[in-house]
Coordinates of C-alpha atoms in Angstrom, one line a residue:
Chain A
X1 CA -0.7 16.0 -21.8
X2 CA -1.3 15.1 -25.8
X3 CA -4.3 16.5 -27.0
X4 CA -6.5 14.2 -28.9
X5 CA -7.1 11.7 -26.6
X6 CA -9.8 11.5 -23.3
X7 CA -7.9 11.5 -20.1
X8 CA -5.9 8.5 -20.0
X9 CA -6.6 7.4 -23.1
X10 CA -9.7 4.8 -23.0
X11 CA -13.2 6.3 -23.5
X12 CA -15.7 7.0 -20.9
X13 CA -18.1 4.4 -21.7
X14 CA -15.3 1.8 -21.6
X15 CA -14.2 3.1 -18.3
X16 CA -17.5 2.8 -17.0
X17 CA -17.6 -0.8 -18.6
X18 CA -14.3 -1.6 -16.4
X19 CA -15.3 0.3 -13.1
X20 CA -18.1 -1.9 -12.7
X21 CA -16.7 -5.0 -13.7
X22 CA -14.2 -3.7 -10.4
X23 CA -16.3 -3.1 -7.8
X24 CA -18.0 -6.3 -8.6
X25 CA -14.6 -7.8 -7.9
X26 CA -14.4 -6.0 -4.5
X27 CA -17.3 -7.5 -3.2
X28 CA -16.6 -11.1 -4.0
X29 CA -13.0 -10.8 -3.4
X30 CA -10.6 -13.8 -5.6
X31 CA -13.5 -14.0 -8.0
X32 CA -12.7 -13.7 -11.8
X33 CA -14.9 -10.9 -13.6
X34 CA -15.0 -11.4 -17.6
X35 CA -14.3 -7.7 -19.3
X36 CA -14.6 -6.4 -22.8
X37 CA -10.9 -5.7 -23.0
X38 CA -10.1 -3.3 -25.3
X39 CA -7.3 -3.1 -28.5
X40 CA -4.8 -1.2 -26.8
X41 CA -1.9 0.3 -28.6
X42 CA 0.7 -1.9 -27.4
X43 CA 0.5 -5.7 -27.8
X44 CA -1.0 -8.5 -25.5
X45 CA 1.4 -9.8 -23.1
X46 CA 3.1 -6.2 -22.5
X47 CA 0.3 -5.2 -19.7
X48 CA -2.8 -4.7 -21.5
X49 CA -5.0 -5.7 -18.8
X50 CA -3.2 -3.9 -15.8
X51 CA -3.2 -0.9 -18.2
X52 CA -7.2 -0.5 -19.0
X53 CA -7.3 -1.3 -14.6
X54 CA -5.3 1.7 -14.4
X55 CA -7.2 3.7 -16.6
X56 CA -10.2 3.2 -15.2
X57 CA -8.7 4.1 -11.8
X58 CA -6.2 6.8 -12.4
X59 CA -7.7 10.2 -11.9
X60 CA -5.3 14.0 -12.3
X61 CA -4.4 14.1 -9.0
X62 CA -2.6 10.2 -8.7
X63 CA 0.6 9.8 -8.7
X64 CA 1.7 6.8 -11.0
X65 CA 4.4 4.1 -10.1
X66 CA 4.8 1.4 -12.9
X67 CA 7.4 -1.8 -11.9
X68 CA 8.5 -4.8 -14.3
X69 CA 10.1 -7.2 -12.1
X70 CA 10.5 -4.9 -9.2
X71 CA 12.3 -2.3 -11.7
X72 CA 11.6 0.8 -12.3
X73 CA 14.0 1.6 -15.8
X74 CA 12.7 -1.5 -17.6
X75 CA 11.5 -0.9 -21.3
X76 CA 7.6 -2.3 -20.3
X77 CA 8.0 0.0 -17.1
X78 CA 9.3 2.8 -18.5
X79 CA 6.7 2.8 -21.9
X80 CA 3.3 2.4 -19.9
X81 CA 4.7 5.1 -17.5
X82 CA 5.4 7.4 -20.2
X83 CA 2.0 6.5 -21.7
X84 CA 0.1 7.9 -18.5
X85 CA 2.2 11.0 -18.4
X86 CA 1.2 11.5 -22.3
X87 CA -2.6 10.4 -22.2
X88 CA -3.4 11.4 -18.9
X89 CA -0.4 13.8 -18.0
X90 CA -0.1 12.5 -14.2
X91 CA 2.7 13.0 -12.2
X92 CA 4.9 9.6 -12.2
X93 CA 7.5 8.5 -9.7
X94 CA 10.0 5.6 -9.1
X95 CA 9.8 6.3 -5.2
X96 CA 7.1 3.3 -4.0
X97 CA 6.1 5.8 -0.8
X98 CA 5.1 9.0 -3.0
X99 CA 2.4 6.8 -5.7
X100 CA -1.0 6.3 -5.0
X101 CA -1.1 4.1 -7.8
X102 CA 1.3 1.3 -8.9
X103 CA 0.7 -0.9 -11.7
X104 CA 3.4 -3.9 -11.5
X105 CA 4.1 -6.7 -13.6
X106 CA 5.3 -9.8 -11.6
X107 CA 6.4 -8.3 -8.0
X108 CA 5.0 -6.7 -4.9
X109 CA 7.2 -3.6 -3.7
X110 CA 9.2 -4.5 -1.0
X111 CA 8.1 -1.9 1.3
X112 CA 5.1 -2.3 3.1
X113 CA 1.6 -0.4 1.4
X114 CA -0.6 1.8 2.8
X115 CA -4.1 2.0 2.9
X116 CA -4.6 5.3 0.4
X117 CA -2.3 3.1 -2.4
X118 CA -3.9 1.1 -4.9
X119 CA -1.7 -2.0 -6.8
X120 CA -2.3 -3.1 -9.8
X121 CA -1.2 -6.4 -11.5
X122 CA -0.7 -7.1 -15.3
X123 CA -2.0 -10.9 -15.5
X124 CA -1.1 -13.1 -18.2
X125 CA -3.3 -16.2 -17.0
X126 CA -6.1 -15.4 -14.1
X127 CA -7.1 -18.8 -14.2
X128 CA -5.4 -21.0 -11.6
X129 CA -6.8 -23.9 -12.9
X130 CA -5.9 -23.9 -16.9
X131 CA -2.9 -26.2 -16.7
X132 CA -5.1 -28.7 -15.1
X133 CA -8.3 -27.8 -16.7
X134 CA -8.2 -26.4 -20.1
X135 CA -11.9 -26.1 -20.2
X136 CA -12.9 -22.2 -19.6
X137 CA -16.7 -24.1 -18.8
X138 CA -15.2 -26.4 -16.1
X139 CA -13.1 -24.6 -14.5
X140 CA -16.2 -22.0 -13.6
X141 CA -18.1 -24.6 -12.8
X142 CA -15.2 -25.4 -10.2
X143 CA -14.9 -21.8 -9.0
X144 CA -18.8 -22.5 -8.9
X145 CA -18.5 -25.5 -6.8
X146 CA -15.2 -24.7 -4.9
X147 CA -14.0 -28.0 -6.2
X148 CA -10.4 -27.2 -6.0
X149 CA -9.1 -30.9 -4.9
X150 CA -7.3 -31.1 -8.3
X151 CA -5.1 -28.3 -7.4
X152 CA -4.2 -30.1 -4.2
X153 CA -3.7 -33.2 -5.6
X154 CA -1.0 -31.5 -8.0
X155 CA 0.6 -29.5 -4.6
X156 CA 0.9 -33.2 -3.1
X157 CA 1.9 -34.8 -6.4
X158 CA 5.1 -32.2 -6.4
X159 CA 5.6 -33.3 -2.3
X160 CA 5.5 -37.4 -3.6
X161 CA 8.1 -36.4 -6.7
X162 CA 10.6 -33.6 -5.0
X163 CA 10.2 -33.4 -1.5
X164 CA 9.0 -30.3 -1.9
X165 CA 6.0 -28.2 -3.8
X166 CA 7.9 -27.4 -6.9
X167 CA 5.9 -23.8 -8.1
X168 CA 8.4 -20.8 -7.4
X169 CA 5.8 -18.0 -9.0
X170 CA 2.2 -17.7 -9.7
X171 CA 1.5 -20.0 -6.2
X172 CA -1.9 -20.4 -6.1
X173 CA -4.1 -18.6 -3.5
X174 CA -7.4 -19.1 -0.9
X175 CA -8.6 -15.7 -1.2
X176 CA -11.1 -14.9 1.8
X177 CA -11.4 -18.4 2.1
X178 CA -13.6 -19.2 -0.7
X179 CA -11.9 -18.5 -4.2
X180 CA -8.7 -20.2 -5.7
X181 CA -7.0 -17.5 -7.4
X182 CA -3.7 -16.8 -9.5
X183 CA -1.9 -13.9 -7.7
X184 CA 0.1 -13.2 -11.3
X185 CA 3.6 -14.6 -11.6
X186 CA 4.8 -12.8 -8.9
X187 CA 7.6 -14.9 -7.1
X188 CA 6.0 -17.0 -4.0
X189 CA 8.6 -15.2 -1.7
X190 CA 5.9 -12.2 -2.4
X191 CA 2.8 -14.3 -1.4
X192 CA 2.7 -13.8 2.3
X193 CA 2.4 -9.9 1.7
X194 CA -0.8 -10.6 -0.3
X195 CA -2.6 -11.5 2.7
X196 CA -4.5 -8.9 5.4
X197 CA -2.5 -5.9 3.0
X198 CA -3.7 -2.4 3.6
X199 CA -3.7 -1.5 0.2
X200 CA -6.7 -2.7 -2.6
X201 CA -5.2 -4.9 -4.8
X202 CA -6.5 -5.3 -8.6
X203 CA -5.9 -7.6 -11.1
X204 CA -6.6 -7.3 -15.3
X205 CA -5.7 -9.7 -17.5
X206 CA -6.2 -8.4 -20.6
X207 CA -6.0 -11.0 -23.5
X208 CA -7.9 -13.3 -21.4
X209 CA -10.3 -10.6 -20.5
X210 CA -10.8 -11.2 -16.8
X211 CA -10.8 -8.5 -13.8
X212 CA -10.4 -9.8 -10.5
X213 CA -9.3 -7.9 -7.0
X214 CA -8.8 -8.3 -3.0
X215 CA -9.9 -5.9 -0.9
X216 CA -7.7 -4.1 1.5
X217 CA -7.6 -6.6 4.9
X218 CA -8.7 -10.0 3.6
X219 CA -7.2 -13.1 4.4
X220 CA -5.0 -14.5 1.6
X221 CA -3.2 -18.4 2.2
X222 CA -0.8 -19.7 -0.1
X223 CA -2.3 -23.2 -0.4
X224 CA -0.5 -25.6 1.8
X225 CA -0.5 -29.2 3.8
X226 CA -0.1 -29.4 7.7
X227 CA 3.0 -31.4 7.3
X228 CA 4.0 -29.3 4.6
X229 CA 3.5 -25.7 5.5
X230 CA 4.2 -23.1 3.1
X231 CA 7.3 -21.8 2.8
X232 CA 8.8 -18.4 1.0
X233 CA 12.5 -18.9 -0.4
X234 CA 14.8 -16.2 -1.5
X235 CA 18.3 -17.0 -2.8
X236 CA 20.8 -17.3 0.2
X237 CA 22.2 -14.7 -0.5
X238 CA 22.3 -10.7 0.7
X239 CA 22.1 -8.1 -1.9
X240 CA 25.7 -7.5 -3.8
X241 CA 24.9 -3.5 -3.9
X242 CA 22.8 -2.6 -0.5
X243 CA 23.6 -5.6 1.9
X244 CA 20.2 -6.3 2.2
X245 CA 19.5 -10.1 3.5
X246 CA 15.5 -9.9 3.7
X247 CA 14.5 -8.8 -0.1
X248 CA 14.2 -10.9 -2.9
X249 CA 17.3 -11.2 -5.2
X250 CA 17.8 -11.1 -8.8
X251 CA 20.5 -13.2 -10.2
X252 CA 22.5 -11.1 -12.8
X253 CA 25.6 -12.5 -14.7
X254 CA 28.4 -10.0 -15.0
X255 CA 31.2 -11.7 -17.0
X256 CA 31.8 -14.4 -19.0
X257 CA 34.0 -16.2 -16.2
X258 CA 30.9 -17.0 -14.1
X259 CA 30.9 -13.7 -12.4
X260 CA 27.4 -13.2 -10.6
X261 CA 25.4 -10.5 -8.9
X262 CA 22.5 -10.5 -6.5
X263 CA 21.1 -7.8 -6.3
X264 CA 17.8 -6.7 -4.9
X265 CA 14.8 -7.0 -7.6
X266 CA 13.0 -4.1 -6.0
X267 CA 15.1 -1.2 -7.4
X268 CA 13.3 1.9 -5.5
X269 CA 14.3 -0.4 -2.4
X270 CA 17.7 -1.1 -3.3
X271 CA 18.2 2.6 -3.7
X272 CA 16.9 4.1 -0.8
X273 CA 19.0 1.9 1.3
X274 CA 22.2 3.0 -0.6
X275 CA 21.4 6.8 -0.5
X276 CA 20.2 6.2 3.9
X277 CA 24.0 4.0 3.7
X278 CA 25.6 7.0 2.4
X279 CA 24.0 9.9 4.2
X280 CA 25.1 8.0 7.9
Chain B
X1 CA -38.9 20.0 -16.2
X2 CA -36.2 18.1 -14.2
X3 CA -34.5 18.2 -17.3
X4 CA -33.0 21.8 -16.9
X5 CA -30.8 20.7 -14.6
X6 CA -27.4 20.1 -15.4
X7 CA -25.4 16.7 -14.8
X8 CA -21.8 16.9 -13.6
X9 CA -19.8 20.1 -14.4
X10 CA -16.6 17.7 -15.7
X11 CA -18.1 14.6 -16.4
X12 CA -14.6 13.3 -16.8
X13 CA -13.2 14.2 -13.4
X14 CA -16.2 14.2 -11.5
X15 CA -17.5 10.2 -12.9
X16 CA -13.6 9.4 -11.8
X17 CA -13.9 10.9 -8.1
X18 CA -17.2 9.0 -7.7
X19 CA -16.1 5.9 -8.8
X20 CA -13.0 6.6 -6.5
X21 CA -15.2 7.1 -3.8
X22 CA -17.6 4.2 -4.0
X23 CA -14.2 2.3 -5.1
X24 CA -13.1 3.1 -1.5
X25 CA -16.3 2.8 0.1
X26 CA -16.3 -1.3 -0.9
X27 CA -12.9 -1.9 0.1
X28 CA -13.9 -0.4 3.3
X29 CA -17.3 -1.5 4.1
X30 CA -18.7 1.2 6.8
X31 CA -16.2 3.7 6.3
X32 CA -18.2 7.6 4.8
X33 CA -17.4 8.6 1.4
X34 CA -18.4 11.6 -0.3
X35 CA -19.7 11.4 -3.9
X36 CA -21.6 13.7 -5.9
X37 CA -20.5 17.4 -3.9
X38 CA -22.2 20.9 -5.8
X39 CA -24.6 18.7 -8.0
X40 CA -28.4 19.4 -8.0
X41 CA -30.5 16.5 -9.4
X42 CA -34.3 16.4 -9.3
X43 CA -36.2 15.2 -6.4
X44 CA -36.3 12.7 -5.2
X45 CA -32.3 12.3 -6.0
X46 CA -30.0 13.1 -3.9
X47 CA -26.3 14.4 -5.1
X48 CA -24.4 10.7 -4.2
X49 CA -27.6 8.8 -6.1
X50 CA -27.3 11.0 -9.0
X51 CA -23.4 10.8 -9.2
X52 CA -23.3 7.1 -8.8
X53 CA -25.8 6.9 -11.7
X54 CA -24.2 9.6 -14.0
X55 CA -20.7 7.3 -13.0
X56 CA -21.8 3.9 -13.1
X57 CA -25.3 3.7 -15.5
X58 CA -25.3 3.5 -18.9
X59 CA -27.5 2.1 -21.7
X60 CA -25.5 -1.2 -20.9
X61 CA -27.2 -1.2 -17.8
X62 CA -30.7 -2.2 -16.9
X63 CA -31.9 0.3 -13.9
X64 CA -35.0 -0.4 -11.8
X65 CA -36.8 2.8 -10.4
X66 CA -38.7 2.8 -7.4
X67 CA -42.1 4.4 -8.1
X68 CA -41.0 7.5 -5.9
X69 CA -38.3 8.0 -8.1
X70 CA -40.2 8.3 -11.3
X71 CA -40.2 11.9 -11.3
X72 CA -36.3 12.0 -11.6
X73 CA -36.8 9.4 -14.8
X74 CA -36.5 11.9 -17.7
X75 CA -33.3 13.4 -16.1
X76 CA -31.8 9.9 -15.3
X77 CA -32.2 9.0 -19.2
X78 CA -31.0 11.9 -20.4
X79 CA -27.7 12.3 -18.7
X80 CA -27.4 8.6 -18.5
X81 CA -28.9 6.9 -21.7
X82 CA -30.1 4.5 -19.9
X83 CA -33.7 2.9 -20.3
X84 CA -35.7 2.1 -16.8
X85 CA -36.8 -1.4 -16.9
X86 CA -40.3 -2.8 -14.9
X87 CA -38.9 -6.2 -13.6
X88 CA -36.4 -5.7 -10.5
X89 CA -35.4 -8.9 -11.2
X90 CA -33.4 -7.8 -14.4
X91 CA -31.9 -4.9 -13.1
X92 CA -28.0 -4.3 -12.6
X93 CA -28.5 -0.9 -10.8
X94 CA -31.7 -0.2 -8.6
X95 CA -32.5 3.2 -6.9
X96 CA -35.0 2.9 -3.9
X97 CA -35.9 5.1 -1.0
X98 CA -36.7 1.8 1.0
X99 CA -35.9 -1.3 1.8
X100 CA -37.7 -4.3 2.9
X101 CA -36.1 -7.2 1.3
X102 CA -33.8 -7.9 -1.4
X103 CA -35.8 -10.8 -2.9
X104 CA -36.2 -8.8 -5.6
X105 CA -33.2 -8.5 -7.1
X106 CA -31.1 -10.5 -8.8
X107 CA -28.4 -11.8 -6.4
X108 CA -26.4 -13.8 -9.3
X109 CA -25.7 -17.5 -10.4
X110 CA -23.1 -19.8 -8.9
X111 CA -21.4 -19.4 -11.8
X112 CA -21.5 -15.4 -12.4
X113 CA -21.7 -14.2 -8.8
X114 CA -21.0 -11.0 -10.2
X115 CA -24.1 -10.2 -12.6
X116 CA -26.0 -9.8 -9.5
X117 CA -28.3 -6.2 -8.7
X118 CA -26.6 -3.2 -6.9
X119 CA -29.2 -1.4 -5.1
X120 CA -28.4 1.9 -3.8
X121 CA -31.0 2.8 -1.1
X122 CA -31.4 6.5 -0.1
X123 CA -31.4 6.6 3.5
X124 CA -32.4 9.4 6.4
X125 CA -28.7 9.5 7.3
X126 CA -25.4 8.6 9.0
X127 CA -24.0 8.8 12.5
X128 CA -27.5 8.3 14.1
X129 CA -30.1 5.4 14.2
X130 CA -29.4 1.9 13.8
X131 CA -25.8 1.0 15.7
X132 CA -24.7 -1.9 13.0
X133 CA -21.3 -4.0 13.7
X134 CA -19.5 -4.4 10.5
X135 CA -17.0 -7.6 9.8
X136 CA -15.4 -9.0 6.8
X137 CA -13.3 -8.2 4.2
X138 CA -12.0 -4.5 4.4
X139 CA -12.5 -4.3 7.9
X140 CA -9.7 -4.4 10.8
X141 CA -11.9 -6.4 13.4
X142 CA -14.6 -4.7 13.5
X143 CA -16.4 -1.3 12.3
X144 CA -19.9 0.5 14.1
X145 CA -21.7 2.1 11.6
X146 CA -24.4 4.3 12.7
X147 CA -27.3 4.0 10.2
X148 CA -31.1 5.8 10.0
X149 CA -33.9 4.8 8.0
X150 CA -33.2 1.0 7.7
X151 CA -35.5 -1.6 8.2
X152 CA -35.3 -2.7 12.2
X153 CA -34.8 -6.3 11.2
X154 CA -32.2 -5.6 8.6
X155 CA -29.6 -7.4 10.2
X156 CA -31.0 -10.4 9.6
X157 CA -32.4 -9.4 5.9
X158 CA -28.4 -8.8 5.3
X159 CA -27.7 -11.9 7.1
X160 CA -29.9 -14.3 4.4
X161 CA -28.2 -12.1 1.6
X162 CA -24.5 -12.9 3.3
X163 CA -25.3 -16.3 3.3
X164 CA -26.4 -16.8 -0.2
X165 CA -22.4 -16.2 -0.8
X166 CA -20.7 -15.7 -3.2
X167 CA -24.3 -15.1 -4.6
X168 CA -25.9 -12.0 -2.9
X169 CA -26.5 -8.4 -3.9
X170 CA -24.2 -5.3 -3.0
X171 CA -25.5 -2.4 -1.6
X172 CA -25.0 1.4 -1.4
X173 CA -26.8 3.4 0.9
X174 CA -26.9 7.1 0.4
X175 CA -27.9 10.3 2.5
X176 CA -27.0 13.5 0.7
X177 CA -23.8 13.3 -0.3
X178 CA -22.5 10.9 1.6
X179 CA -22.4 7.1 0.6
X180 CA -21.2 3.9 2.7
X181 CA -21.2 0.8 0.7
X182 CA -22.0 -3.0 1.8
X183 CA -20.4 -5.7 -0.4
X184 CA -22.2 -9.5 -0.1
X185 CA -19.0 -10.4 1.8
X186 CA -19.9 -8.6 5.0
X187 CA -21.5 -9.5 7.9
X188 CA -23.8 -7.3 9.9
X189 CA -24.9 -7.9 13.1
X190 CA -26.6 -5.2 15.4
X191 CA -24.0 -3.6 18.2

């Protein structure tokens, strides 16, 4: 651990700023919290937000898990991992099963979660309303009202054009049946295991200053019509490198003759089914 | 002097295991957490009401004292910074040995749910007293938490804060150093 800094890195009084803007969040569970995010010494848009969450959270004895897309050895996975080891010298691990805390940006670990982990999403937009709404005043005044039939009439405008509702990440959210909510741009495939998780899920957006969580065990439904049930895709396809035909599949372009790869996104996944392949 | 006695021996780690704690106790409304272990605050405090305060209070944060908890005042503003206020109505943090009602407090606007009061009520214990069945949020089913020293009717006092949703106060009870926390979103009904 560099000396120099307090434990993992923030100051206490900032900490203290953030822990109660968080349990605020638990008790009214989809609700966006406004923060005084901090300068943090990597650029907006890398994590800031899901970084000060896990500062506030992290304590010596955690053990930290950091994803970007599901991997592991990504540069914005690999830099915030190292900067916990340096400012707050935890011990870090790839393996989803050994952290207790796991910041991700844009995926949900394929294995299921437990109720002593904690996972925590780097947000770029919390608002789920701000492409139909630009106004920061009206859209709390939505939340306020839980006037959300703009959002449906955009789910059914996608149905009328394609058939089909048209968002493939960041699918908007009934969180404990009251709050619209933004569950990050995590692929919809990853939705369903939003809802009734074990684990406490936290969200920090940092540039747009907003905390927001879900409790362990709270209902979570991807917005949907009767006739037009929600539905998770995946490519049709089973993983190039493990065989898996349930996770969620990256796309990755080998050659320059077309060649393609799916491959699991979820890397610590991927792995372990490789190395249990092997040792049969 | 209450003010010879020392706040937390690590203020680091020991404001990050309480906030883990009452962190935990939220997500799981009912469930017994531990805060404040080895720490001797003035009367009337007790080790999970001083912990929570020395974690969560600052001079961002107007407090409301009870009057029994005056005594425990200079020791609260020195560790703490934080400056007692007079009108409960004000407060983001209240300390209270009782509790009749939460009218009180501030239980937040329609717009900013979350600037509402969180009162943490000392309490005569856990395990015995009031049987209170616990749904919601954080809770698989249904939890029985065993509570003594509430007000007999405060089922239904929690039921008019539940309902004021997602307005509505969130509250910690204490006794010693054990803490169970009850967020607006859950409901109580006697078991």
């Amino acid at each position: 651990m560099t000396e120099g800094y307090n434990f993992a890195y923030l100051d206490e009084q900032t900490k203290r700023m953030i822990r109660r803007a968080l349990l605020k969040a638990v008790a009214i569970p989809g609700h966006q919290i406004p923060f005084g995010s901090r300068e943090m010494p990597l650029p907006y848009g890398w994590g800031t937000g899901g970084i000060q969450v896990t500062a506030a959270v992290l304590g010596a004895s955690d053990v930290l898990k950091v994803i970007d897309q599901g991997a592991d050895d990504t540069t914005n996975a690999v830099s915030i991992r190292r900067f916990f080891a340096k400012t707050a010298g935890v011990r870090t691990t790839t393996h989803t099963a050994e952290a207790t805390v796991i910041q991700t940006r844009h995926r949900i670990p394929e294995r299921q979660l437990r109720d002593d982990q904690i996972i925590v999403y780097q947000v770029p937009m919390p608002e789920p309303l701000a492409k139909l709404e630009p106004s920061r005043t009206e859209t709390r005044k939505m939340h306020a009202l839980a006037d959300y039939g703009a959002m449906y009439v955009k789910l059914y405008e996608d149905i009328t054009r394609f058939g089909h509702v048209s968002i493939s990440y960041d699918y908007p959210v009934m969180v404990n049946n009251r709050h619209l909510m933004s569950p990050s741009p995590i692929p919809a495939f990853d939705n369903p295991k939003l809802h009734m998780s074990a684990a406490l899920q936290l969200f920090g957006a940092g540039r747009e200053k907003r905390v927001y969580a879900i409790p362990p065990l709270t209902p979570v439904n991807s917005l949907d019509f009767e006739d037009h049930p929600f539905r998770a895709t995946r490519a049709p396809h089973s993983c190039g490198l493990c065989g898996s035909d349930t996770s969620y599949l990256d796309e990755v372009v080998t050659d320059d003759r077309g060649g393609r790869l799916f491959c699991c996104s979820d890397t610590d996944y991927c792995e372990g089914r490789r190395q249990s392949a092997t040792a049969e | 002097m209450s003010l010879d006695l020392p706040g937390f021996a690590d203020p680091v780690a020991d404001a990050h295991a309480t906030f883990r704690a009452v962190l935990d106790a939220l997500a799981h409304p009912g469930r017994v957490q531990l805060a404040g272990t080895g720490l001797r605050p003035p009367a009337p405090l007790m080790p999970a009401t001083a912990a929570l305060l020395l974690t969560l209070v600052d001079v961002e944060t107007p407090l409301w004292l009870a009057p029994d908890f005056w005594p425990a005042r200079e020791w609260i503003v020195f560790h703490t910074g934080a400056s007692p206020i007079d009108d409960p109505a004000r407060a983001a943090f209240a300390v209270a040995a009782t509790l009749s009602d939460f009218e009180g407090f501030s239980a937040g606007t329609d717009e900013a749910p979350e600037t509402s009061a969180t009162p943490i009520v000392q309490i005569a214990g856990f395990g015995v007293g009031q049987r209170l069945r616990l749904s919601g949020p954080g809770v698989r089913g249904s939890a029985t938490l065993h509570a003594d020293g509430l007000p007999p009717d405060f089922p239904a006092l929690w039921a008019a804060n539940h309902a004021l949703y997602p307005r509505g106060v969130d509250l910690v009870l204490v006794a010693g150093e054990a803490l169970v926390a009850l967020p607006r979103s859950v409901r109580v009904e006697r078991a």
